[in-house]
Each structure stands twice: as C-alpha cells, then as structure tokens.
Short mmCIF file of C-alpha atoms in Angstrom, two decimals:
data_model
loop_
_atom_site.label_atom_id
_atom_site.label_comp_id
_atom_site.label_asym_id
_atom_site.label_seq_id
_atom_site.Cartn_x
_atom_site.Cartn_y
_atom_site.Cartn_z
CA MET A 847 -54.20 -8.39 -31.51
CA GLU A 848 -53.09 -5.02 -32.77
CA LEU A 849 -49.43 -4.50 -33.49
CA ASN A 850 -47.86 -1.12 -32.93
CA LYS A 851 -44.71 0.15 -34.59
CA ARG A 852 -42.43 -0.90 -31.74
CA SER A 853 -43.73 -4.48 -31.70
CA VAL A 854 -43.24 -4.82 -35.46
CA LYS A 855 -39.63 -3.64 -35.13
CA ARG A 856 -38.96 -6.12 -32.33
CA ILE A 857 -40.45 -8.99 -34.32
CA LEU A 858 -38.38 -8.07 -37.37
CA LEU A 859 -35.24 -7.85 -35.23
CA ILE A 860 -35.92 -11.25 -33.67
CA ILE A 861 -36.53 -12.83 -37.08
CA THR A 862 -33.38 -11.24 -38.53
CA PHE A 863 -31.26 -12.34 -35.55
CA THR A 864 -32.64 -15.89 -35.76
CA VAL A 865 -31.91 -16.15 -39.48
CA LEU A 866 -28.35 -14.84 -38.99
CA LEU A 867 -27.80 -17.19 -36.05
CA ILE A 868 -28.94 -20.24 -38.03
CA TRP A 869 -26.78 -19.22 -41.00
CA GLY A 870 -23.78 -18.70 -38.68
CA VAL A 871 -24.20 -22.15 -37.10
CA TYR A 872 -24.34 -23.93 -40.45
CA ASN A 873 -21.59 -21.79 -42.01
CA HIS A 874 -19.30 -21.26 -39.03
CA LYS A 875 -16.10 -21.59 -41.05
CA GLN A 876 -17.21 -18.98 -43.56
CA LEU A 877 -18.40 -16.75 -40.71
CA GLY A 878 -15.00 -17.10 -39.02
CA GLU A 879 -13.22 -16.06 -42.22
CA ILE A 880 -15.50 -13.05 -42.58
CA LEU A 881 -14.88 -11.97 -38.96
CA LEU A 882 -11.12 -12.45 -39.35
CA GLY A 883 -11.20 -10.39 -42.54
CA ILE A 884 -13.09 -7.59 -40.81
CA TYR A 885 -10.72 -7.70 -37.84
CA SER A 886 -7.66 -7.56 -40.12
CA LEU A 887 -9.05 -4.34 -41.60
CA ILE A 888 -9.75 -2.63 -38.28
CA SER A 889 -6.98 -4.24 -36.19
CA PRO A 890 -4.57 -1.24 -36.47
CA PHE A 891 -7.25 1.02 -35.02
CA VAL A 892 -8.17 -1.46 -32.28
CA ILE A 893 -4.51 -1.78 -31.31
CA GLY A 894 -4.18 2.00 -31.49
CA LEU A 895 -7.06 2.46 -29.07
CA CYS A 896 -5.43 -0.04 -26.68
CA ILE A 897 -2.10 1.80 -26.89
CA ALA A 898 -3.85 5.14 -26.33
CA TYR A 899 -5.68 3.82 -23.27
CA ILE A 900 -2.51 2.46 -21.66
CA VAL A 901 -0.45 5.58 -22.47
CA ASN A 902 -3.27 7.75 -21.12
CA VAL A 903 -2.74 6.17 -17.68
CA LEU A 904 0.72 7.83 -17.67
CA LEU A 905 -0.39 10.97 -19.50
CA ARG A 906 -2.97 12.06 -16.92
CA PRO A 907 -0.61 12.33 -13.91
CA ILE A 908 2.00 14.08 -16.05
CA GLU A 909 -0.60 16.63 -17.16
CA ASN A 910 -1.74 17.13 -13.56
CA LEU A 911 1.87 17.71 -12.49
CA TRP A 912 2.31 20.19 -15.36
CA MET A 913 -0.68 22.25 -14.21
CA LYS A 914 0.43 22.17 -10.57
CA LEU A 915 3.87 23.50 -11.49
CA LEU A 916 2.54 26.23 -13.77
CA ASN A 917 -0.80 27.16 -12.20
CA LYS A 918 0.68 30.37 -10.77
CA ARG A 919 1.64 31.71 -14.19
CA LYS A 920 -0.72 34.13 -15.86
CA GLY A 921 -1.97 33.67 -19.39
CA LYS A 922 -3.24 30.71 -21.35
CA TRP A 923 0.05 29.48 -22.79
CA PRO A 924 0.60 26.78 -20.11
CA GLU A 925 -2.85 25.36 -20.91
CA LYS A 926 -2.16 25.41 -24.67
CA LEU A 927 1.23 23.74 -24.30
CA LYS A 928 0.02 21.18 -21.77
CA ARG A 929 -1.22 18.53 -24.20
CA PRO A 930 1.58 18.55 -26.84
CA LEU A 931 4.46 18.76 -24.35
CA CYS A 932 3.01 16.25 -21.88
CA LEU A 933 2.10 13.86 -24.69
CA LEU A 934 5.62 14.12 -26.13
CA LEU A 935 7.14 13.55 -22.68
CA THR A 936 4.90 10.50 -22.10
CA ILE A 937 5.77 8.95 -25.47
CA LEU A 938 9.49 9.51 -24.88
CA LEU A 939 9.14 7.95 -21.42
CA VAL A 940 7.41 4.84 -22.82
CA ILE A 941 9.95 4.46 -25.63
CA GLY A 942 12.80 4.95 -23.15
CA ILE A 943 11.45 2.22 -20.86
CA ILE A 944 11.10 -0.22 -23.78
CA LEU A 945 14.61 0.55 -25.07
CA ALA A 946 16.05 0.19 -21.57
CA ILE A 947 14.45 -3.24 -21.19
CA VAL A 948 15.76 -4.37 -24.57
CA LEU A 949 19.28 -3.00 -23.96
CA ILE A 950 19.46 -4.71 -20.56
CA ILE A 951 18.18 -8.11 -21.67
CA MET A 952 19.69 -8.53 -25.16
CA PRO A 953 23.44 -8.33 -24.28
CA GLU A 954 23.14 -10.87 -21.47
CA LEU A 955 20.91 -13.11 -23.60
CA ARG A 956 23.57 -12.98 -26.32
CA ASP A 957 26.24 -13.91 -23.76
CA SER A 958 24.08 -16.83 -22.59
CA VAL A 959 23.70 -18.18 -26.12
CA ALA A 960 27.44 -17.80 -26.76
CA SER A 961 28.17 -19.59 -23.48
CA LEU A 962 25.80 -22.40 -24.44
CA ILE A 963 27.53 -22.86 -27.79
CA ASP A 964 30.97 -22.92 -26.13
CA MET A 965 29.83 -25.51 -23.57
CA ILE A 966 28.21 -27.91 -26.06
CA PRO A 967 31.38 -30.04 -26.47
CA SER A 968 31.87 -30.41 -22.69
CA TYR A 969 28.16 -31.16 -22.22
CA ALA A 970 28.35 -33.79 -24.98
CA GLU A 971 31.38 -35.47 -23.41
CA GLU A 972 29.70 -35.48 -19.98
CA VAL A 973 26.49 -37.00 -21.37
CA GLN A 974 28.53 -39.58 -23.29
CA ARG A 975 30.44 -40.61 -20.12
CA TRP A 976 27.16 -40.89 -18.25
CA TRP A 977 25.66 -42.97 -21.07
CA VAL A 978 28.65 -45.37 -21.08
CA SER A 979 28.40 -45.80 -17.31
CA LEU A 980 24.68 -46.52 -17.57
CA SER A 981 25.24 -49.02 -20.39
CA THR A 982 27.92 -50.82 -18.35
CA PHE A 983 25.60 -51.03 -15.35
CA LEU A 984 22.66 -52.34 -17.41
CA ASP A 985 24.82 -54.96 -19.17
CA LYS A 986 24.80 -56.90 -15.90
CA TYR A 987 21.06 -57.32 -16.30
CA ASN A 988 21.24 -58.14 -20.04
CA VAL A 989 19.83 -54.74 -21.06
CA ASP A 990 21.42 -53.28 -24.18
CA LEU A 991 21.27 -49.56 -24.84
CA PRO A 992 21.91 -48.08 -28.28
CA GLU A 993 25.34 -46.61 -28.80
CA PHE A 994 25.63 -42.94 -27.99
CA ASP A 995 27.82 -41.24 -30.54
CA PHE A 996 27.33 -37.50 -30.36
CA LYS A 997 29.81 -35.12 -31.91
CA PRO A 998 29.65 -31.33 -32.09
CA ASP A 999 30.27 -31.57 -35.84
CA LYS A 1000 26.94 -33.39 -36.20
CA LEU A 1001 25.19 -30.58 -34.36
CA ILE A 1002 26.82 -28.05 -36.66
CA ASP A 1003 25.54 -29.98 -39.69
CA ILE A 1004 22.06 -30.08 -38.15
CA LEU A 1005 22.19 -26.35 -37.52
CA LYS A 1006 23.27 -25.75 -41.10
CA ASP A 1007 20.38 -27.81 -42.44
CA GLY A 1008 18.03 -26.06 -40.05
CA GLY A 1009 19.47 -22.73 -41.13
CA THR A 1010 18.53 -23.46 -44.75
CA VAL A 1011 15.00 -24.33 -43.74
CA LEU A 1012 14.88 -21.27 -41.51
CA PHE A 1013 16.02 -19.07 -44.40
CA ASN A 1014 13.32 -20.41 -46.67
CA THR A 1015 10.71 -19.96 -43.96
CA THR A 1016 11.95 -16.44 -43.23
CA ALA A 1017 11.64 -15.50 -46.89
CA SER A 1018 8.02 -16.65 -46.93
CA VAL A 1019 7.20 -14.84 -43.68
CA ALA A 1020 8.91 -11.57 -44.63
CA GLY A 1021 5.70 -10.17 -46.09
CA SER A 1022 3.81 -10.86 -42.88
CA ILE A 1023 6.49 -9.11 -40.82
CA VAL A 1024 6.35 -6.02 -43.04
CA THR A 1025 2.54 -5.98 -42.74
CA ALA A 1026 2.75 -6.28 -38.95
CA VAL A 1027 5.27 -3.42 -38.76
CA MET A 1028 3.08 -1.21 -40.96
CA ASN A 1029 0.01 -2.02 -38.87
CA PHE A 1030 1.90 -1.10 -35.71
CA ILE A 1031 3.03 2.21 -37.20
CA ILE A 1032 -0.56 3.02 -38.19
CA ALA A 1033 -1.79 1.98 -34.73
CA PHE A 1034 0.84 4.13 -33.00
CA ALA A 1035 0.01 7.17 -35.14
CA PHE A 1036 -3.71 6.63 -34.51
CA SER A 1037 -3.11 6.39 -30.75
CA ILE A 1038 -1.28 9.74 -30.77
CA TYR A 1039 -4.19 11.34 -32.64
CA VAL A 1040 -6.69 9.88 -30.14
CA LEU A 1041 -4.69 11.17 -27.16
CA ALA A 1042 -4.24 14.60 -28.73
CA GLN A 1043 -7.97 14.95 -29.45
CA LYS A 1044 -9.48 12.85 -26.65
CA GLU A 1045 -11.75 15.61 -25.30
CA THR A 1046 -13.09 16.35 -28.77
CA LEU A 1047 -13.69 12.66 -29.48
CA LYS A 1048 -15.44 12.26 -26.12
CA ARG A 1049 -17.72 15.22 -26.84
CA GLN A 1050 -18.56 13.93 -30.33
CA SER A 1051 -19.28 10.43 -28.99
CA MET A 1052 -21.62 11.85 -26.35
CA LYS A 1053 -23.52 13.79 -29.02
CA VAL A 1054 -24.01 10.65 -31.10
CA LEU A 1055 -25.08 8.53 -28.12
CA THR A 1056 -27.46 11.20 -26.86
CA ALA A 1057 -29.04 11.44 -30.31
CA VAL A 1058 -29.60 7.70 -30.87
CA MET A 1059 -30.28 6.40 -27.34
CA LYS A 1060 -32.98 6.96 -24.77
CA PRO A 1061 -31.90 8.74 -21.57
CA GLU A 1062 -32.37 5.73 -19.27
CA LYS A 1063 -30.41 3.41 -21.58
CA LEU A 1064 -27.72 6.05 -22.03
CA ASP A 1065 -27.33 6.32 -18.25
CA LYS A 1066 -26.90 2.55 -17.95
CA LEU A 1067 -24.30 2.55 -20.74
CA LEU A 1068 -22.37 5.43 -19.19
CA ASN A 1069 -22.37 3.72 -15.78
CA LEU A 1070 -21.03 0.56 -17.43
CA LEU A 1071 -18.31 2.53 -19.23
CA ARG A 1072 -17.33 4.30 -15.99
CA LEU A 1073 -17.08 0.97 -14.20
CA ALA A 1074 -14.99 -0.50 -17.03
CA ASN A 1075 -12.69 2.54 -17.14
CA LYS A 1076 -12.17 2.48 -13.36
CA THR A 1077 -11.49 -1.26 -13.33
CA PHE A 1078 -9.04 -1.21 -16.25
CA THR A 1079 -7.22 1.88 -14.94
CA ASN A 1080 -6.81 0.42 -11.45
CA PHE A 1081 -5.67 -2.89 -12.90
CA ILE A 1082 -3.07 -1.32 -15.20
CA THR A 1083 -1.75 1.02 -12.51
CA GLY A 1084 -1.60 -1.74 -9.91
CA GLN A 1085 0.07 -4.26 -12.22
CA LEU A 1086 2.72 -1.75 -13.35
CA THR A 1087 3.49 -0.76 -9.74
CA GLU A 1088 3.66 -4.39 -8.67
CA ALA A 1089 5.95 -5.26 -11.61
CA VAL A 1090 8.39 -2.49 -10.64
CA ILE A 1091 8.41 -3.58 -6.98
CA ILE A 1092 8.91 -7.29 -7.64
CA GLY A 1093 11.58 -6.57 -10.27
CA ALA A 1094 13.47 -4.37 -7.81
CA LEU A 1095 13.20 -6.97 -5.02
CA CYS A 1096 14.39 -9.68 -7.41
CA PHE A 1097 17.42 -7.58 -8.39
CA ILE A 1098 18.29 -6.87 -4.74
CA GLY A 1099 17.99 -10.54 -3.79
CA MET A 1100 20.01 -11.80 -6.77
CA THR A 1101 22.70 -9.22 -6.08
CA ILE A 1102 22.93 -10.25 -2.42
CA PHE A 1103 23.21 -13.95 -3.35
CA ARG A 1104 25.61 -13.12 -6.22
CA MET A 1105 23.57 -14.80 -8.90
CA PRO A 1106 24.53 -14.21 -12.55
CA TYR A 1107 22.51 -12.06 -14.98
CA ALA A 1108 20.80 -10.18 -12.13
CA PRO A 1109 19.78 -7.08 -14.17
CA ALA A 1110 18.39 -9.01 -17.17
CA ILE A 1111 16.54 -11.64 -15.12
CA SER A 1112 15.12 -9.01 -12.73
CA VAL A 1113 13.75 -7.01 -15.67
CA LEU A 1114 12.34 -10.21 -17.16
CA VAL A 1115 10.70 -11.24 -13.87
CA GLY A 1116 9.19 -7.78 -13.46
CA PHE A 1117 7.93 -7.72 -17.05
CA THR A 1118 6.33 -11.17 -16.88
CA ALA A 1119 4.71 -10.18 -13.56
CA LEU A 1120 2.33 -8.09 -15.67
CA ILE A 1121 0.71 -11.38 -16.73
CA PRO A 1122 -1.58 -12.58 -13.91
CA VAL A 1123 -1.15 -16.12 -12.51
CA PHE A 1124 1.15 -17.52 -15.23
CA GLY A 1125 3.64 -14.65 -15.46
CA ALA A 1126 5.61 -15.82 -12.43
CA PHE A 1127 6.13 -19.28 -13.94
CA ILE A 1128 7.29 -17.84 -17.27
CA GLY A 1129 9.84 -15.47 -15.69
CA THR A 1130 11.13 -18.17 -13.32
CA ALA A 1131 11.55 -20.74 -16.10
CA VAL A 1132 13.47 -18.40 -18.42
CA GLY A 1133 15.64 -17.02 -15.59
CA ALA A 1134 16.48 -20.51 -14.28
CA PHE A 1135 17.44 -21.61 -17.79
CA LEU A 1136 19.82 -18.67 -18.24
CA ILE A 1137 21.50 -19.36 -14.86
CA LEU A 1138 21.61 -23.10 -15.58
CA LEU A 1139 23.90 -22.47 -18.56
CA VAL A 1140 26.49 -20.85 -16.28
CA LYS A 1141 26.00 -22.15 -12.72
CA PRO A 1142 23.61 -25.13 -12.53
CA ILE A 1143 23.55 -25.25 -8.71
CA GLN A 1144 22.58 -21.59 -8.44
CA ALA A 1145 19.67 -22.22 -10.81
CA VAL A 1146 18.11 -24.39 -8.10
CA TRP A 1147 18.66 -21.67 -5.49
CA PHE A 1148 17.17 -19.12 -7.90
CA VAL A 1149 13.96 -21.17 -8.21
CA ILE A 1150 13.73 -21.42 -4.40
CA PHE A 1151 14.36 -17.68 -4.08
CA ILE A 1152 11.63 -16.83 -6.62
CA ILE A 1153 9.15 -19.15 -4.87
CA VAL A 1154 9.78 -17.35 -1.57
CA LEU A 1155 9.57 -13.97 -3.31
CA GLN A 1156 6.29 -14.93 -4.99
CA GLN A 1157 4.81 -15.95 -1.64
CA PHE A 1158 5.90 -12.62 -0.15
CA GLU A 1159 4.50 -10.75 -3.15
CA GLY A 1160 1.22 -12.66 -3.26
CA ASN A 1161 0.45 -12.30 0.45
CA LEU A 1162 1.78 -8.81 1.19
CA ILE A 1163 2.63 -6.72 -1.87
CA TYR A 1164 -0.25 -7.61 -4.22
CA PRO A 1165 -3.05 -7.04 -1.67
CA LYS A 1166 -1.55 -3.69 -0.63
CA VAL A 1167 -0.65 -2.37 -4.10
CA VAL A 1168 -3.43 -3.81 -6.27
CA GLY A 1169 -5.76 -4.68 -3.41
CA LYS A 1170 -9.34 -5.34 -4.43
CA SER A 1171 -9.25 -2.91 -7.34
CA VAL A 1172 -10.07 -5.70 -9.74
CA GLY A 1173 -12.65 -7.17 -7.39
CA LEU A 1174 -12.52 -10.64 -8.91
CA PRO A 1175 -12.31 -13.89 -6.89
CA GLY A 1176 -9.17 -15.98 -7.42
CA ILE A 1177 -10.94 -18.84 -9.21
CA TRP A 1178 -12.36 -16.45 -11.82
CA VAL A 1179 -8.94 -14.85 -12.29
CA LEU A 1180 -7.58 -18.28 -13.21
CA VAL A 1181 -10.51 -18.92 -15.59
CA ALA A 1182 -10.16 -15.48 -17.19
CA VAL A 1183 -6.40 -15.82 -17.75
CA THR A 1184 -6.75 -19.34 -19.20
CA VAL A 1185 -9.56 -18.42 -21.59
CA GLY A 1186 -7.92 -15.12 -22.58
CA GLY A 1187 -4.57 -16.80 -23.19
CA ASN A 1188 -6.11 -19.50 -25.39
CA ALA A 1189 -8.08 -16.91 -27.36
CA MET A 1190 -5.56 -14.08 -27.84
CA GLY A 1191 -2.24 -15.19 -26.36
CA VAL A 1192 -0.37 -12.86 -24.01
CA MET A 1193 -2.59 -9.88 -24.88
CA GLY A 1194 -5.63 -11.96 -23.96
CA MET A 1195 -4.09 -12.76 -20.57
CA LEU A 1196 -3.59 -9.05 -19.89
CA ILE A 1197 -7.08 -7.83 -20.79
CA SER A 1198 -9.11 -10.85 -19.69
CA VAL A 1199 -8.87 -10.18 -15.93
CA PRO A 1200 -10.22 -6.58 -15.90
CA LEU A 1201 -12.78 -7.49 -18.60
CA CYS A 1202 -14.01 -10.44 -16.58
CA SER A 1203 -14.04 -8.21 -13.50
CA VAL A 1204 -16.39 -5.76 -15.23
CA LEU A 1205 -18.70 -8.59 -16.30
CA TYR A 1206 -18.58 -10.03 -12.78
CA ALA A 1207 -19.47 -6.67 -11.19
CA VAL A 1208 -22.35 -6.07 -13.64
CA SER A 1209 -23.70 -9.60 -13.14
CA ARG A 1210 -23.42 -9.31 -9.35
CA GLU A 1211 -25.30 -6.00 -9.38
CA ALA A 1212 -28.03 -7.43 -11.63
CA VAL A 1213 -28.46 -10.50 -9.42
CA ASN A 1214 -28.59 -8.39 -6.25
CA ASN A 1215 -31.22 -6.13 -7.81
CA LYS A 1216 -33.33 -9.15 -8.73
CA LEU A 1217 -33.04 -10.49 -5.19
CA LYS A 1218 -34.09 -7.12 -3.77
CA MET A 1219 -37.13 -7.09 -6.03
CA LYS A 1220 -38.07 -10.52 -4.69
CA ARG A 1221 -37.28 -9.36 -1.14
CA ILE A 1222 -34.60 -12.00 -0.69
CA LYS A 1223 -31.45 -11.15 1.25
CA SER A 1224 -28.29 -11.49 -0.86
#
C-alpha cells in the first residue's frame, strides 16, 4: 500500500499523540505541575481576555449611543474620539459599580461584626442558662452533662492566640497577595489594550487563520466562535439584568417589611444571583446570618421572603429576561455549575453554563446531522 504525504503526517501525529498520552497517564502528577506552571505564566493574559470580553458587553452599547448622538456632526473627529472616550467611560462605570457595592456592604458588615462582639456576653449567659436547665432536666434520668463554664475572657484569650497564628500565616501569605495584585494589574492593563485594538487584533487573527487553515475548516471554526460569542454575550447580559432586577425587588421587599441591612443584603443577593443555581442559597445564607445577629425572628421571615422571591424570579423574571438564550436544559445547568465550581470555584460557576451550552448546541447539531444522513427523524 502506497503512503502519500498526508497519510504519513497523520500516522506521525497519531504516534506522537499516543506517546504523549501514555506518558501523561504514567506521569500525571508531573504533567499537572507542568500545566500549572504554564497557566501561572499566562494567567494574567487569560484573566485580561476575560475582563475585556465582559467589559466589551458594556462598551458596545455605549459606543452605539455615542454614534447615534453625534452622527449628525460633520468630520471624522467623533469617530476618532469614540473608542478612547467610550472605553474610559465604560471603565469608570465598572469601577464605580464595584466601589458602590463595596461602600454599601462594608459599613453594615462592620456594624454586624461589632454588634456580634457586643452581644457575645448576653449570648453566653443565655446559653449557660439553657445548659443548666437541660442538665437539671436530665438529672432526673441519671444523665450527667459536662459543666458549661463559658466566659467572654476565655474567648478573648482564644482570639488573641488565633490572632498570633493569623499574623504568622498572613506574613507567609503576603508574597502571594502581592503576586495576585500584580497579576491583576497586568491583566487589567492587557484588557484595556485588547479593547482599544480589538478590530486590529481581529483582522490579524483572521489573516493567521486564513493562512494556516483550509476554507471549509475555517468556516466551521468561525461558526463555532460566533455561536460561543452569542451564547456568552446573551448569558452575561441576561444575568446582569436579572441581578439588578432581583436586587431591586429584594430591597423594596425588605424596606416594606422593615428588615435591617436592606441596602447591603439587597446588593449581596443581587450579586450572588450572578451565580446560577447556587447563588440564591449563598445570598440567602449570608443575609439571614446578618439579620440573625440583630433580630432573630426577622431572619426567619427573611428566608421565607427570599424563597417566595426566588420562586417569582425563577418562574417569571428569568424566563422573560434570560429566556432560552443559554439554551441548556436544567439538569445540565446543575451539572455544569457543580463541575465548574469544583474545578475553578466561583469563576468556574460563572463560565461553565455558557461553555456547556456551546458544547450542547454543537453536539446537538452534530447528532441531528448524523440522523439526517441516516434518514432518521430527530
């Protein structure tokens, strides 16, 4: 059998892939270290691309509004100023939103911690009275409980000891914090460069892809990238809109029922709503804990209120705002969020749903095409 050039290349690629796969299986720890090392080198640029993509969702409507307002002016200066001014306005808007969230949450969180510290003695006395009553009741049945002797001074000593350990740990982690801050600064600067030159980068990427890929494969890749871009954009836009709506409804409801910490908890509930499936539980748990420190009974009513609000949001708001933009069945949303959270934490939860949606759409299209070829109705 004669072998042409293409067959030889395929055989060599298969052999190389097989060798690398076998080596990776038998040296998985070393392979993991190598991959982590590579990721640590490129992570600022990966994070920068993610920041640029999210910011671009806000940048595009701002640029469209800029051109609508100035399209009647003659000359090219509105077009030249569009990118720098709109990019600056978008960055200031994002920074302002982040600062507003921090300034709303931090003061009330500080008040909650101070309230908790002030209430420790009364909580300790209440628990001690309850413990004595329980011990007296169980003595009738010859059940002895250990003596409960809790004093705030003991807690202070524990906190002091823990503070020493915390100081030592902080000193050892300081280098990692500095590295993380530097990586974020590099990522942020890189994202600004990408947004400022996105048309040029797109044109250069198309030149490279056109040069190295065949037309039919390039078309398939571009269709996949368009699908991914549409899915991620719809998901981000829908989640942000939904977060604003549910945060506003939470604030209105908490204000009507006169629950404490309404601004901070509403912002927290809206922010955690960005995380699919599990975000509602996180926001509810933290909000209930903050209210519990001040008004324990209202914490129960807060949980009931959030459950009702979540049902309203899940059945009415989410289908209307986000709709079927993600196009992923509920069971796969749960799988995607769980796997993404275990792999990459909160960031994994955010990107796993649209990523899984793209894979689901591509797989569904491939299966339907195969069924059509076999003349089987899907």
